[in-house]
Coordinates of C-alpha atoms in Angstrom, one line a residue:
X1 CA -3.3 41.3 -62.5
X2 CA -6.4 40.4 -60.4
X3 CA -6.0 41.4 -56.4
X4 CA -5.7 38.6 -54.1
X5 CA -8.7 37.8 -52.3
X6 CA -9.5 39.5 -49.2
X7 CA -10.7 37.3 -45.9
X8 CA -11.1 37.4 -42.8
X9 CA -8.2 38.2 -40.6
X10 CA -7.0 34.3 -39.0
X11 CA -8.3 33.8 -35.4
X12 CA -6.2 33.9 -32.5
X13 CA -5.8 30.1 -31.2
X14 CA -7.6 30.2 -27.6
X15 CA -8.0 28.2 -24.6
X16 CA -11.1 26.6 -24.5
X17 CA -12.9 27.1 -21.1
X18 CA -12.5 23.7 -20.0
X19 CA -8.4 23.1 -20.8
X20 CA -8.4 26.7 -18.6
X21 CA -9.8 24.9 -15.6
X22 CA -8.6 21.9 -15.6
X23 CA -5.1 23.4 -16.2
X24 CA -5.0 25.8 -13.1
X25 CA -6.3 23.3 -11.0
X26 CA -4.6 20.2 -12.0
X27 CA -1.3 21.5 -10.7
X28 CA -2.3 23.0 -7.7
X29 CA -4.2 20.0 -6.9
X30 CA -0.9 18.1 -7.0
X31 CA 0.9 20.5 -5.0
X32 CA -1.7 20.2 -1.9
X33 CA -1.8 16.5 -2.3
X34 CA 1.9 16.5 -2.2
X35 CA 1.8 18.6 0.9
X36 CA -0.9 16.2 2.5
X37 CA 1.2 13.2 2.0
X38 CA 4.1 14.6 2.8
X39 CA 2.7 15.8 6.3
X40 CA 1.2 12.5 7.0
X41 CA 4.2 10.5 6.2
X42 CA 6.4 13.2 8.5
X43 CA 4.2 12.1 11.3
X44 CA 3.5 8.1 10.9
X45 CA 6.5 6.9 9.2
X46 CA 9.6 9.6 8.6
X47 CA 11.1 9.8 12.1
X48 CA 11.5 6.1 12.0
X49 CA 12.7 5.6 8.7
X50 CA 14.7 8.5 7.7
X51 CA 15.4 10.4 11.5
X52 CA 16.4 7.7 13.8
X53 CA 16.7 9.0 17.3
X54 CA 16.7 7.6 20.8
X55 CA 14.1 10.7 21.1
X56 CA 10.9 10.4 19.2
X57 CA 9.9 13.9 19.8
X58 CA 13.5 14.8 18.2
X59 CA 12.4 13.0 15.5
X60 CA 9.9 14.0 15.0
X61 CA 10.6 17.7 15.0
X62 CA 13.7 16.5 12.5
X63 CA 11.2 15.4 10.3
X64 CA 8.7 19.0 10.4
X65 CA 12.4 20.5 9.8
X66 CA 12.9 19.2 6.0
X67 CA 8.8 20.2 5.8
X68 CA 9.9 24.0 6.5
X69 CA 13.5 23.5 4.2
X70 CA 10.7 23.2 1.4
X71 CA 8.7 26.4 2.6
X72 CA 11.9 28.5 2.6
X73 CA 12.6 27.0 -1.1
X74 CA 9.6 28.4 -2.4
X75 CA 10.1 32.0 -2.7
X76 CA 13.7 30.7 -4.8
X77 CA 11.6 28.9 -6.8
X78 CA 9.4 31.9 -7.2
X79 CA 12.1 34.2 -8.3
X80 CA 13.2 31.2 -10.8
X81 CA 10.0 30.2 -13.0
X82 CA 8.3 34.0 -12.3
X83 CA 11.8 34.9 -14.7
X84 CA 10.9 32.5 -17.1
X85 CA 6.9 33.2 -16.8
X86 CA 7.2 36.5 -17.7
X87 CA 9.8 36.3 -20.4
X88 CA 9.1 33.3 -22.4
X89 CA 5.5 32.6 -21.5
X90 CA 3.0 31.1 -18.9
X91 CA 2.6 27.8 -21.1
X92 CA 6.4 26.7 -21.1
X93 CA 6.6 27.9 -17.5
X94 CA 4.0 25.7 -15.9
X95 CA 5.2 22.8 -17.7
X96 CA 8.7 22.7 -16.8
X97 CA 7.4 23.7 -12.6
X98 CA 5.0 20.4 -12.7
X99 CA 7.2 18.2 -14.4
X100 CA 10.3 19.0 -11.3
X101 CA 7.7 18.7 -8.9
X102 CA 6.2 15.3 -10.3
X103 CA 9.8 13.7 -10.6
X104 CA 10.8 14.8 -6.9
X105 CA 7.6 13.7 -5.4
X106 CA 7.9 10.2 -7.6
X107 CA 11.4 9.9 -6.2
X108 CA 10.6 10.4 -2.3
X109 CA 8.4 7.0 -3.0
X110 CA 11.3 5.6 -4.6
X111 CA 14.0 6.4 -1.5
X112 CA 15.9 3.8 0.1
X113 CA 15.5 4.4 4.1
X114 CA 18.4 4.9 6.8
X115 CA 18.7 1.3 7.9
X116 CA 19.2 1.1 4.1
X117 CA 21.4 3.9 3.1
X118 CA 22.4 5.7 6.1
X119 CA 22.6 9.6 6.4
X120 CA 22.8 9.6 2.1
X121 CA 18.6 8.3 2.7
X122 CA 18.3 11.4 4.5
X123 CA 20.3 13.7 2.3
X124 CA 18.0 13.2 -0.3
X125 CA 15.0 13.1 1.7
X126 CA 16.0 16.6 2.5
X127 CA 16.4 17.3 -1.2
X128 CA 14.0 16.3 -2.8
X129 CA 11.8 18.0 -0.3
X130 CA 13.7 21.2 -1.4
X131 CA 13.3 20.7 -5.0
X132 CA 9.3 20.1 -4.1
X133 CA 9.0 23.3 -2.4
X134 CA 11.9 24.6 -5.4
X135 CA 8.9 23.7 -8.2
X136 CA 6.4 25.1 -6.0
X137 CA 7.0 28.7 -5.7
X138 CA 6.1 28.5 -9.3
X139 CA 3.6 26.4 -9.9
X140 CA 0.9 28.5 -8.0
X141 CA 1.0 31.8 -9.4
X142 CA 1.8 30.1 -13.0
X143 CA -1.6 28.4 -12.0
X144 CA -3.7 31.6 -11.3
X145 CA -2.5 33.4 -14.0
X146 CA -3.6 31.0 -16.7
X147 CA -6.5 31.2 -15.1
X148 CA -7.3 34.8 -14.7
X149 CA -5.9 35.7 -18.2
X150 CA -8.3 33.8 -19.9
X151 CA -11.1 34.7 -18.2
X152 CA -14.1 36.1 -19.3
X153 CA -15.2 40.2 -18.6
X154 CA -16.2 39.9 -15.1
X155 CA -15.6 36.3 -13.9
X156 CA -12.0 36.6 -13.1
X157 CA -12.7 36.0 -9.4
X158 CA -14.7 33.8 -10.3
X159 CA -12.0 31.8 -12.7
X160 CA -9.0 32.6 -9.8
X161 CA -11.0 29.9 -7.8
X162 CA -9.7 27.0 -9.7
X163 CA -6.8 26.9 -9.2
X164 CA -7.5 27.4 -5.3
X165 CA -10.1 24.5 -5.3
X166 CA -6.9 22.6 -5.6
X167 CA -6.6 22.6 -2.1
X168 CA -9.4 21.0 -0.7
X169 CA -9.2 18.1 -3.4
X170 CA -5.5 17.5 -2.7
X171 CA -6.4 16.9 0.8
X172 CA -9.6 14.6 0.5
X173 CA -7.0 12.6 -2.4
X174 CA -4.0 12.6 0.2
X175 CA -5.4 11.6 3.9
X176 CA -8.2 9.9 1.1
X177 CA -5.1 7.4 0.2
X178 CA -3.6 7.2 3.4
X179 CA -7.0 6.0 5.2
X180 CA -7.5 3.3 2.5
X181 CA -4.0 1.7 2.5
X182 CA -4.3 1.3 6.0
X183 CA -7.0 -0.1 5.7
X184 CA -5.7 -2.2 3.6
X185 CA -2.5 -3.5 5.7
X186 CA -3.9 -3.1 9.1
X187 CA -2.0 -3.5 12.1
X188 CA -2.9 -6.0 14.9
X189 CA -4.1 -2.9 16.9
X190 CA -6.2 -2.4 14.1
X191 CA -6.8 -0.6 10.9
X192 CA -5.6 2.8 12.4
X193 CA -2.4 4.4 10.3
X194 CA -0.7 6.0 13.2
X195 CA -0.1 2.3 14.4
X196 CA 1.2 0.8 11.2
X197 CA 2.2 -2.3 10.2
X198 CA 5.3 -3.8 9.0
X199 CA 4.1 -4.1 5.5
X200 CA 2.7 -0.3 5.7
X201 CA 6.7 0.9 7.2
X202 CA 7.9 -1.1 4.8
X203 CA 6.1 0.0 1.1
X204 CA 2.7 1.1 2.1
X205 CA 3.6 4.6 2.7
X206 CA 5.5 4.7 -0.9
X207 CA 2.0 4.3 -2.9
X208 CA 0.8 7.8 -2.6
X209 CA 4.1 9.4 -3.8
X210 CA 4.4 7.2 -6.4
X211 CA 0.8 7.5 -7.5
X212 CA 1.4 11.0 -7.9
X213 CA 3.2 10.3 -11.8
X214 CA -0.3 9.1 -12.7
X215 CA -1.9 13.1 -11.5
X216 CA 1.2 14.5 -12.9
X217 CA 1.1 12.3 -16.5
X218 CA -2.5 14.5 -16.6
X219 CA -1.7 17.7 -15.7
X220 CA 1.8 17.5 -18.0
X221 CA -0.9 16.3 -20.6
X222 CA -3.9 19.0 -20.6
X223 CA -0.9 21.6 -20.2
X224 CA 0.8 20.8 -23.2
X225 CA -2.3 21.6 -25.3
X226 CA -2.4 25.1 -23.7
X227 CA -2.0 28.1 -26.1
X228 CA -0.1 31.1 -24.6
X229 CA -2.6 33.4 -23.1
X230 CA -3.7 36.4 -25.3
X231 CA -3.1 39.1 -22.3
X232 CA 0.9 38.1 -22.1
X233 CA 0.9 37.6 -25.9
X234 CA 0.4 41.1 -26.7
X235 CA 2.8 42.8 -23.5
X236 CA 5.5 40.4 -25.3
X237 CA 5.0 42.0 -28.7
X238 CA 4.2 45.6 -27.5
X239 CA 8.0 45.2 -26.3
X240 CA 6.9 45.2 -22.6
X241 CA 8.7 42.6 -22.0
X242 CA 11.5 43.1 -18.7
X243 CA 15.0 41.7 -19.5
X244 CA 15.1 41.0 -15.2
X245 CA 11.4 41.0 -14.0
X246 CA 13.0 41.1 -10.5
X247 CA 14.5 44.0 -10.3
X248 CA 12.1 45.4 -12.3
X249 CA 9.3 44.3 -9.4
X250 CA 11.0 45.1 -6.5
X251 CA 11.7 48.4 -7.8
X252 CA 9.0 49.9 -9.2
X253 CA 6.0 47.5 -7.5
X254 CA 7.6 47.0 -3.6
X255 CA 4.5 48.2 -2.3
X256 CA 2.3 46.1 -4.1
X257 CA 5.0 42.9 -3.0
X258 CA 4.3 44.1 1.1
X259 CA 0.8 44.7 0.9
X260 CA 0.6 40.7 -1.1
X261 CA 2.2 39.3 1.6
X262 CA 0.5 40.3 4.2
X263 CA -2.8 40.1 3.2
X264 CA -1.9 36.4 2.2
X265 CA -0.7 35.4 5.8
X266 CA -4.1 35.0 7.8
X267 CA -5.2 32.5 4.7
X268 CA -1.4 30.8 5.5
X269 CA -1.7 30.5 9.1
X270 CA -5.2 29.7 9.2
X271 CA -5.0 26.6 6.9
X272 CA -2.3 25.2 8.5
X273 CA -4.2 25.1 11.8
X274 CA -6.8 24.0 10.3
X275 CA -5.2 21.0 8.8
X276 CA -1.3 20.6 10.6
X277 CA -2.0 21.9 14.3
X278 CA -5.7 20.6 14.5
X279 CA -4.6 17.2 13.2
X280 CA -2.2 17.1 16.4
X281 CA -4.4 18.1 18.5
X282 CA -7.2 16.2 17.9
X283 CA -5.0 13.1 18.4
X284 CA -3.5 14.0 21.3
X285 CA -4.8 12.3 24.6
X286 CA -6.3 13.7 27.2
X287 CA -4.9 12.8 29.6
X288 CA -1.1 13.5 27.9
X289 CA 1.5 15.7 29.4
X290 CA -0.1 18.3 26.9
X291 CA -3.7 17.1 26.4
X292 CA -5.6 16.9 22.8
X293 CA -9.5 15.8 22.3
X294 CA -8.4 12.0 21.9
X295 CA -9.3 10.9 19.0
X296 CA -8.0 8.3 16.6
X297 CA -6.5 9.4 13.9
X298 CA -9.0 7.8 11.4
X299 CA -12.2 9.2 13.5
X300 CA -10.4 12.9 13.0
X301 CA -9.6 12.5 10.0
X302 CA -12.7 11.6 8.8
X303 CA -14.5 14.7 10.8
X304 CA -11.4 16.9 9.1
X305 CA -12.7 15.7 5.6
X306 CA -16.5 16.5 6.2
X307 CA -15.1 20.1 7.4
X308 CA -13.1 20.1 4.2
X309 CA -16.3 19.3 2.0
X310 CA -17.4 23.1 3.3
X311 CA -13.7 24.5 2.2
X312 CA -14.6 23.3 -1.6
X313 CA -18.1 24.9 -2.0
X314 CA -17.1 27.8 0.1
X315 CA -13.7 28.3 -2.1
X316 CA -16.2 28.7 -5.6
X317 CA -18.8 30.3 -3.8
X318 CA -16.1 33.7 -2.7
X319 CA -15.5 34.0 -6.3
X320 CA -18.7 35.0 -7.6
X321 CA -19.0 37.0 -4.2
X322 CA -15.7 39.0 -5.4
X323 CA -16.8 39.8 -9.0
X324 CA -19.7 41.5 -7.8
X325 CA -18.8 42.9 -4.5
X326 CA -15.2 43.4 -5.1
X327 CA -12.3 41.5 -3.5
X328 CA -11.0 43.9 -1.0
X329 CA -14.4 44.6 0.5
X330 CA -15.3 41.0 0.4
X331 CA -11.7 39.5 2.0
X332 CA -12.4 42.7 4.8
X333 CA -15.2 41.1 6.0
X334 CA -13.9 37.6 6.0
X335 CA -10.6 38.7 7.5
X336 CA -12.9 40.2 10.5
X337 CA -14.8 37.2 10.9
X338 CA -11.5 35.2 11.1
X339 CA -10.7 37.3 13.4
X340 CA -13.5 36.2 15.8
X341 CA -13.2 33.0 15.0
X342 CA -9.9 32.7 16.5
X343 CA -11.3 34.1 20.1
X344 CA -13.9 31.3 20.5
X345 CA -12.4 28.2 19.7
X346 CA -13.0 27.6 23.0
X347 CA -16.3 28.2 23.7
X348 CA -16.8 25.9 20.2
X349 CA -14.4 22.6 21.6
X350 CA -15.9 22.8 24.7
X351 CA -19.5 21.5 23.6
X352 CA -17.9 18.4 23.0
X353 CA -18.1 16.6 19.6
X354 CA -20.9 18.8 17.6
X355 CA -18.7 21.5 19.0
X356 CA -15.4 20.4 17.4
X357 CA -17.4 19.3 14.4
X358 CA -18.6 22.8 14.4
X359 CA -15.4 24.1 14.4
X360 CA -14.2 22.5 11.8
X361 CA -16.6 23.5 9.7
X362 CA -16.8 26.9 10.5
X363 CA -12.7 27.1 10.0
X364 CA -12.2 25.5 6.8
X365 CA -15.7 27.5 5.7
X366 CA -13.6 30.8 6.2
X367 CA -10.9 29.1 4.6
X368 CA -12.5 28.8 1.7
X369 CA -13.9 32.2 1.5
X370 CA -10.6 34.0 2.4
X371 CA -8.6 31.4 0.0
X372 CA -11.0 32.0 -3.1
X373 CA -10.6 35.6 -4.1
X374 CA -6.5 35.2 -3.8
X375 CA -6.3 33.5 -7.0
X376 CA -7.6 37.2 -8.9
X377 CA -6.2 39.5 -6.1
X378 CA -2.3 38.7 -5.7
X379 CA -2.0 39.1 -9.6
X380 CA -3.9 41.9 -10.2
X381 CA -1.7 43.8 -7.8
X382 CA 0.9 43.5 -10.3
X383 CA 1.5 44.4 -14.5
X384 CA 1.5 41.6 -17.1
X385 CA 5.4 41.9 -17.6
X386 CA 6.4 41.2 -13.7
X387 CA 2.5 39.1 -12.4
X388 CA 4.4 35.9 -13.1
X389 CA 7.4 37.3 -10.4
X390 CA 5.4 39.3 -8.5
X391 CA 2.5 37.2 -7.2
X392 CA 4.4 34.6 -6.7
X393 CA 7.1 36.2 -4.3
X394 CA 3.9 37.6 -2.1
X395 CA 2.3 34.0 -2.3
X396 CA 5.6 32.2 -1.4
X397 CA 7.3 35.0 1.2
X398 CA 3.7 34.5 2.9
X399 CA 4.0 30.6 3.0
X400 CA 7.0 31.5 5.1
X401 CA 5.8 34.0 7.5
X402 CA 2.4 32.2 8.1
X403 CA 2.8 28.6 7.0
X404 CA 6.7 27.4 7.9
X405 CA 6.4 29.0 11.2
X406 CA 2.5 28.1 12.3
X407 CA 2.8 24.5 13.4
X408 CA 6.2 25.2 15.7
X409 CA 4.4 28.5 16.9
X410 CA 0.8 26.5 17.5
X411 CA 2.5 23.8 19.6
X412 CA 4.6 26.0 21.7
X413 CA 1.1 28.0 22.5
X414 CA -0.3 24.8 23.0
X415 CA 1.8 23.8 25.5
X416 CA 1.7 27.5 26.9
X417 CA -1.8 27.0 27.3
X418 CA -1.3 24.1 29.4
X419 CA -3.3 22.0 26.5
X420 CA -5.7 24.3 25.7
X421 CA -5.6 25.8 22.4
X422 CA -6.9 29.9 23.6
X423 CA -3.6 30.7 23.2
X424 CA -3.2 29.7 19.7
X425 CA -6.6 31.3 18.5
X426 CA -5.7 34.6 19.9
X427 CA -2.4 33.8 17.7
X428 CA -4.8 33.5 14.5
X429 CA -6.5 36.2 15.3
X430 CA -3.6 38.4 15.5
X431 CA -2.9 37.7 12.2
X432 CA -5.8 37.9 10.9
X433 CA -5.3 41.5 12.0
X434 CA -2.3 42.6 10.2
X435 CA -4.2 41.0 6.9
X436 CA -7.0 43.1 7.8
X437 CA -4.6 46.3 8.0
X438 CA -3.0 45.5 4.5
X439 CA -6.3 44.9 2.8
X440 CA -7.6 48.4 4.3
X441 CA -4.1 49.9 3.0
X442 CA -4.8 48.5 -0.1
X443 CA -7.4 49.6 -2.7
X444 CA -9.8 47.7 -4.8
X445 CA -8.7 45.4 -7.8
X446 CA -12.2 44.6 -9.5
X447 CA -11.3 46.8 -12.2
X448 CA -7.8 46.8 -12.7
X449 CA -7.1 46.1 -16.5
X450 CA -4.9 43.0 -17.1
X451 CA -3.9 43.5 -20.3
X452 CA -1.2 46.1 -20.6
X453 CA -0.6 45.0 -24.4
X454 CA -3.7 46.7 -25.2
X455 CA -4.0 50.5 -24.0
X456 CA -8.0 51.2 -22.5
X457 CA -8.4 47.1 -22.3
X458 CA -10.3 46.3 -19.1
X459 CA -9.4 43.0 -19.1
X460 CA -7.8 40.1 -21.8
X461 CA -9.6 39.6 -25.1
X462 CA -13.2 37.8 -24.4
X463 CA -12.1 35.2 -26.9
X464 CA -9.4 34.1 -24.6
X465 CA -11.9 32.1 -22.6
X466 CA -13.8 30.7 -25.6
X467 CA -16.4 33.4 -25.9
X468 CA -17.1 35.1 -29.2
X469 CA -17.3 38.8 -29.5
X470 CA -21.2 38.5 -29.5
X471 CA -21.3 36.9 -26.2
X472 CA -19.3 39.2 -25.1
X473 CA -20.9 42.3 -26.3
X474 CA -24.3 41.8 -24.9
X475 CA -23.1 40.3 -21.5
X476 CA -20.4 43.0 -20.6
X477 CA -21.6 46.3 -22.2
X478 CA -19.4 48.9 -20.8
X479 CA -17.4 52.4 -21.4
X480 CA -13.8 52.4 -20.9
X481 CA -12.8 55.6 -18.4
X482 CA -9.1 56.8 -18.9
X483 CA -6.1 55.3 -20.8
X484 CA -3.9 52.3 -20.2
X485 CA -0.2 52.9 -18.9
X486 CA 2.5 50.7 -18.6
X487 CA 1.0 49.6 -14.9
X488 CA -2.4 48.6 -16.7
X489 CA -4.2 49.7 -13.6
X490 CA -6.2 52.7 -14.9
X491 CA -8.8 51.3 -17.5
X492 CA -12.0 51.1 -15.5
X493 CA -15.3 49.7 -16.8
X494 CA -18.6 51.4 -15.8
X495 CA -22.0 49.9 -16.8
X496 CA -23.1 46.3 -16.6
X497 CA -20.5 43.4 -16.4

């Protein structure tokens, strides 16, 4: 009887490079658009429609209430899709966090206000908010991993950008939309959003949330074609699999879960000044009980955005940066000069509007630098079987500490500083301080392997990212030192990469 023809052995079905990017920043551009929208309605529209009060600054504050309720829902949500990320996959993960988040954010558009529906309106306000910030805590580190698992020898920094660029472009789309529709129905004072008008207070607002189905029909679209990433493939058949990735985390990787928090808070508190607090106070007038710079919201805005241009290019240029320098030594360096940033904001307002512009730009600059390398740092920390759980809780716990708490900290300081902001850049740069102690507590991740399926793997197949073994053998050429463990943190490369 004749033997069966041999072949060769059937290819593993990749991600191409493209449905890599566009997935891990798809989502995350989402979430920072929802974010942006969110914060602009809280300030133009929500304390009217949804937290009427004889008090506007009650309001108000009612309003940045149900913007926190979301921040503490994140690390839930965390906890929730990090199970299901590293026990049934990254793929089926992601899918299920965008899709909650799309429907709640589609729904807010959809609310019926106070006047309408009385404290119910505001129930599910609050909510929906909750189930935003619910889908949240895993859409980011579902987001990064997809993208550093499938990266290429090397370029993982590089790759963990993507998903970060999400942040600038959710904020040009956002305050993007805002500026046009008011624009579009301006006021009689004018086509200025903070003084709407009726049409704007009555459907205006609703357009961005319900325009985010169309960015969420996309990303629900490119995500579905996504294979399951080679490095998770092969920890689910080596059995690595933990039945509660939880427990398993906080157990055996609570170190790693500190040190990921804290050298994630300086990024947190810094872009919420940049974008919450500075927003405020560049409104504000000057001659207000506590004085601003006095500008309209559409000429600060629009200075905000140029500053945010310098965020993008900054965020992919750290990536490249951390693959060759390495991510703690690079992220040291920022963290200092975010550190001295915060002593001379000043000195920098103080020149007048090329000073302000300056600062800006010099903020959302080191924004981008410290935000870039986050994307490969917060999930090397941790092993394949627990990264989905693990980056996530340090990403999410760090939303709290630096992000819930900056914009009521900012504007007390504010105030403090009888309207000048010293107060609150001294604030940054205390944080900035404990990052900088974690990062120098922490060691370097450059070389941690990923792939704990694999024992001596340096990182996830090459053909996870599209490239053939070929490309890969004459642009990473390298000897593997020591064996993989369980922890997948001691295969090291040597040689070129």
């Amino acid at each position: 009887m004749p033997a069966p023809a041999s072949g060769p052995a059937p290819r593993t079905p990749v991600n191409p490079r493209s449905r890599v990017i566009v997935a891990s920043l798809m989502g995350t551009t989402i979430e920072f658009y929802d974010f942006y929208i969110y914060a602009t309605a809280a300030v133009l529209v929500f304390p009217k429609l949804f937290f009427p009060s004889s008090d506007p600054t009650t309001a108000l504050l009612s309003s940045f209430a149900v913007f926190g309720a979301a921040m503490v829902a994140r690390p839930i949500g965390a906890v929730f899709f990090g199970h299901l990320g590293d026990r049934l996959g990254r793929k089926k993960t992601l899918v299920v966090s965008l899709l909650t988040m799309g429907i709640a954010t589609f729904l807010i558009g959809a609310l019926p206000t106070y006047t309408q529906a009385g404290w119910v309106a505001t129930a599910l306000l609050v909510l929906l908010r909750i189930a935003q910030g619910f889908a949240l805590g895993g859409e980011w580190s579902g987001a990064a991993l997809v993208a550093t698992e499938n990266a290429p020898r090397g370029k993982r920094a590089l790759y963990g950008t993507f998903p970060q660029l999400g942040a600038p472009l959710g904020f040009i789309i956002g305050n993007g939309m805002f500026l046009i529709i008011g624009a579009l129905l301006p006021s009689a004072a004018g086509t200025d959003p903070t003084q709407p008008s009726e049409a704007f207070t009555s459907w205006g607002w609703r357009i961005p949330f319900l325009f985010s189905a169309v960015m969420v029909a996309i990303g629900l679209w490119v995500r579905s074609r996504l294979v399951e990433s080679t490095v998770f493939a092969r920890t689910r058949d080596a059995g690595k699999v933990h039945k509660l990735p939880l427990a398993t985390v906080v157990q055996g990787h609570w170190r790693q879960l500190v040190l990921g928090t804290f050298i994630m808070l300086a990024t947190y508190v810094l872009f919420y000044l940049m974008t919450t607090f500075s927003l405020s106070y560049g409104r504000a007038a000057k001659d207000a009980d506590v004085p601003g710079l006095g500008y309209s919201y559409t000429t600060f805005v629009l200075m905000m955005i140029f500053g945010v241009l310098f965020f993008a290019v900054f965020t992919l240029v750290s990536g490249p940066l951390a693959d060759k320098y390495g991510r703690r030594t690079t992220l040291v360096w920022i963290t200092a000069a975010i550190v001295v940033f915060g002593l001379v904001w000043v000195p920098l307002i103080g020149l007048g509007t090329l000073g302000v512009v300056l600062w800006l730009v010099l903020g959302f600059t080191l924004m981008g630098m410290t935000f870039g390398p986050m994307g490969a740092l917060l999930p090397e920390l941790f092993p394949t079987s627990v990264r989905y759980t693990g980056s996530g809780i340090s990403y999410n716990v760090s939303s709290i500490l630096g992000a819930a708490v900056a914009p009521f900290i900012a504007v007390a300081l504010w105030e403090a500083g009888d309207g000048s902001p010293w107060l609150v850049g001294v604030y940054l740069s205390a944080m900035a301080v404990l990052t900088l102690t974690a990062l120098l507590l922490g060691k370097e991740t450059k070389d941690v392997s990923l792939d704990e399926g694999e024992p001596g793997s340096a990182g996830p197949d090459p053909r996870a990212a599209g490239e053939s073994p070929r490309e890969a053998a004459s642009g990473n050429i390298g000897t593997a030192v020591g064996a993989g463990n369980d922890h997948g943190q001691s295969a090291h490369w040597t040689g070129r990469s």
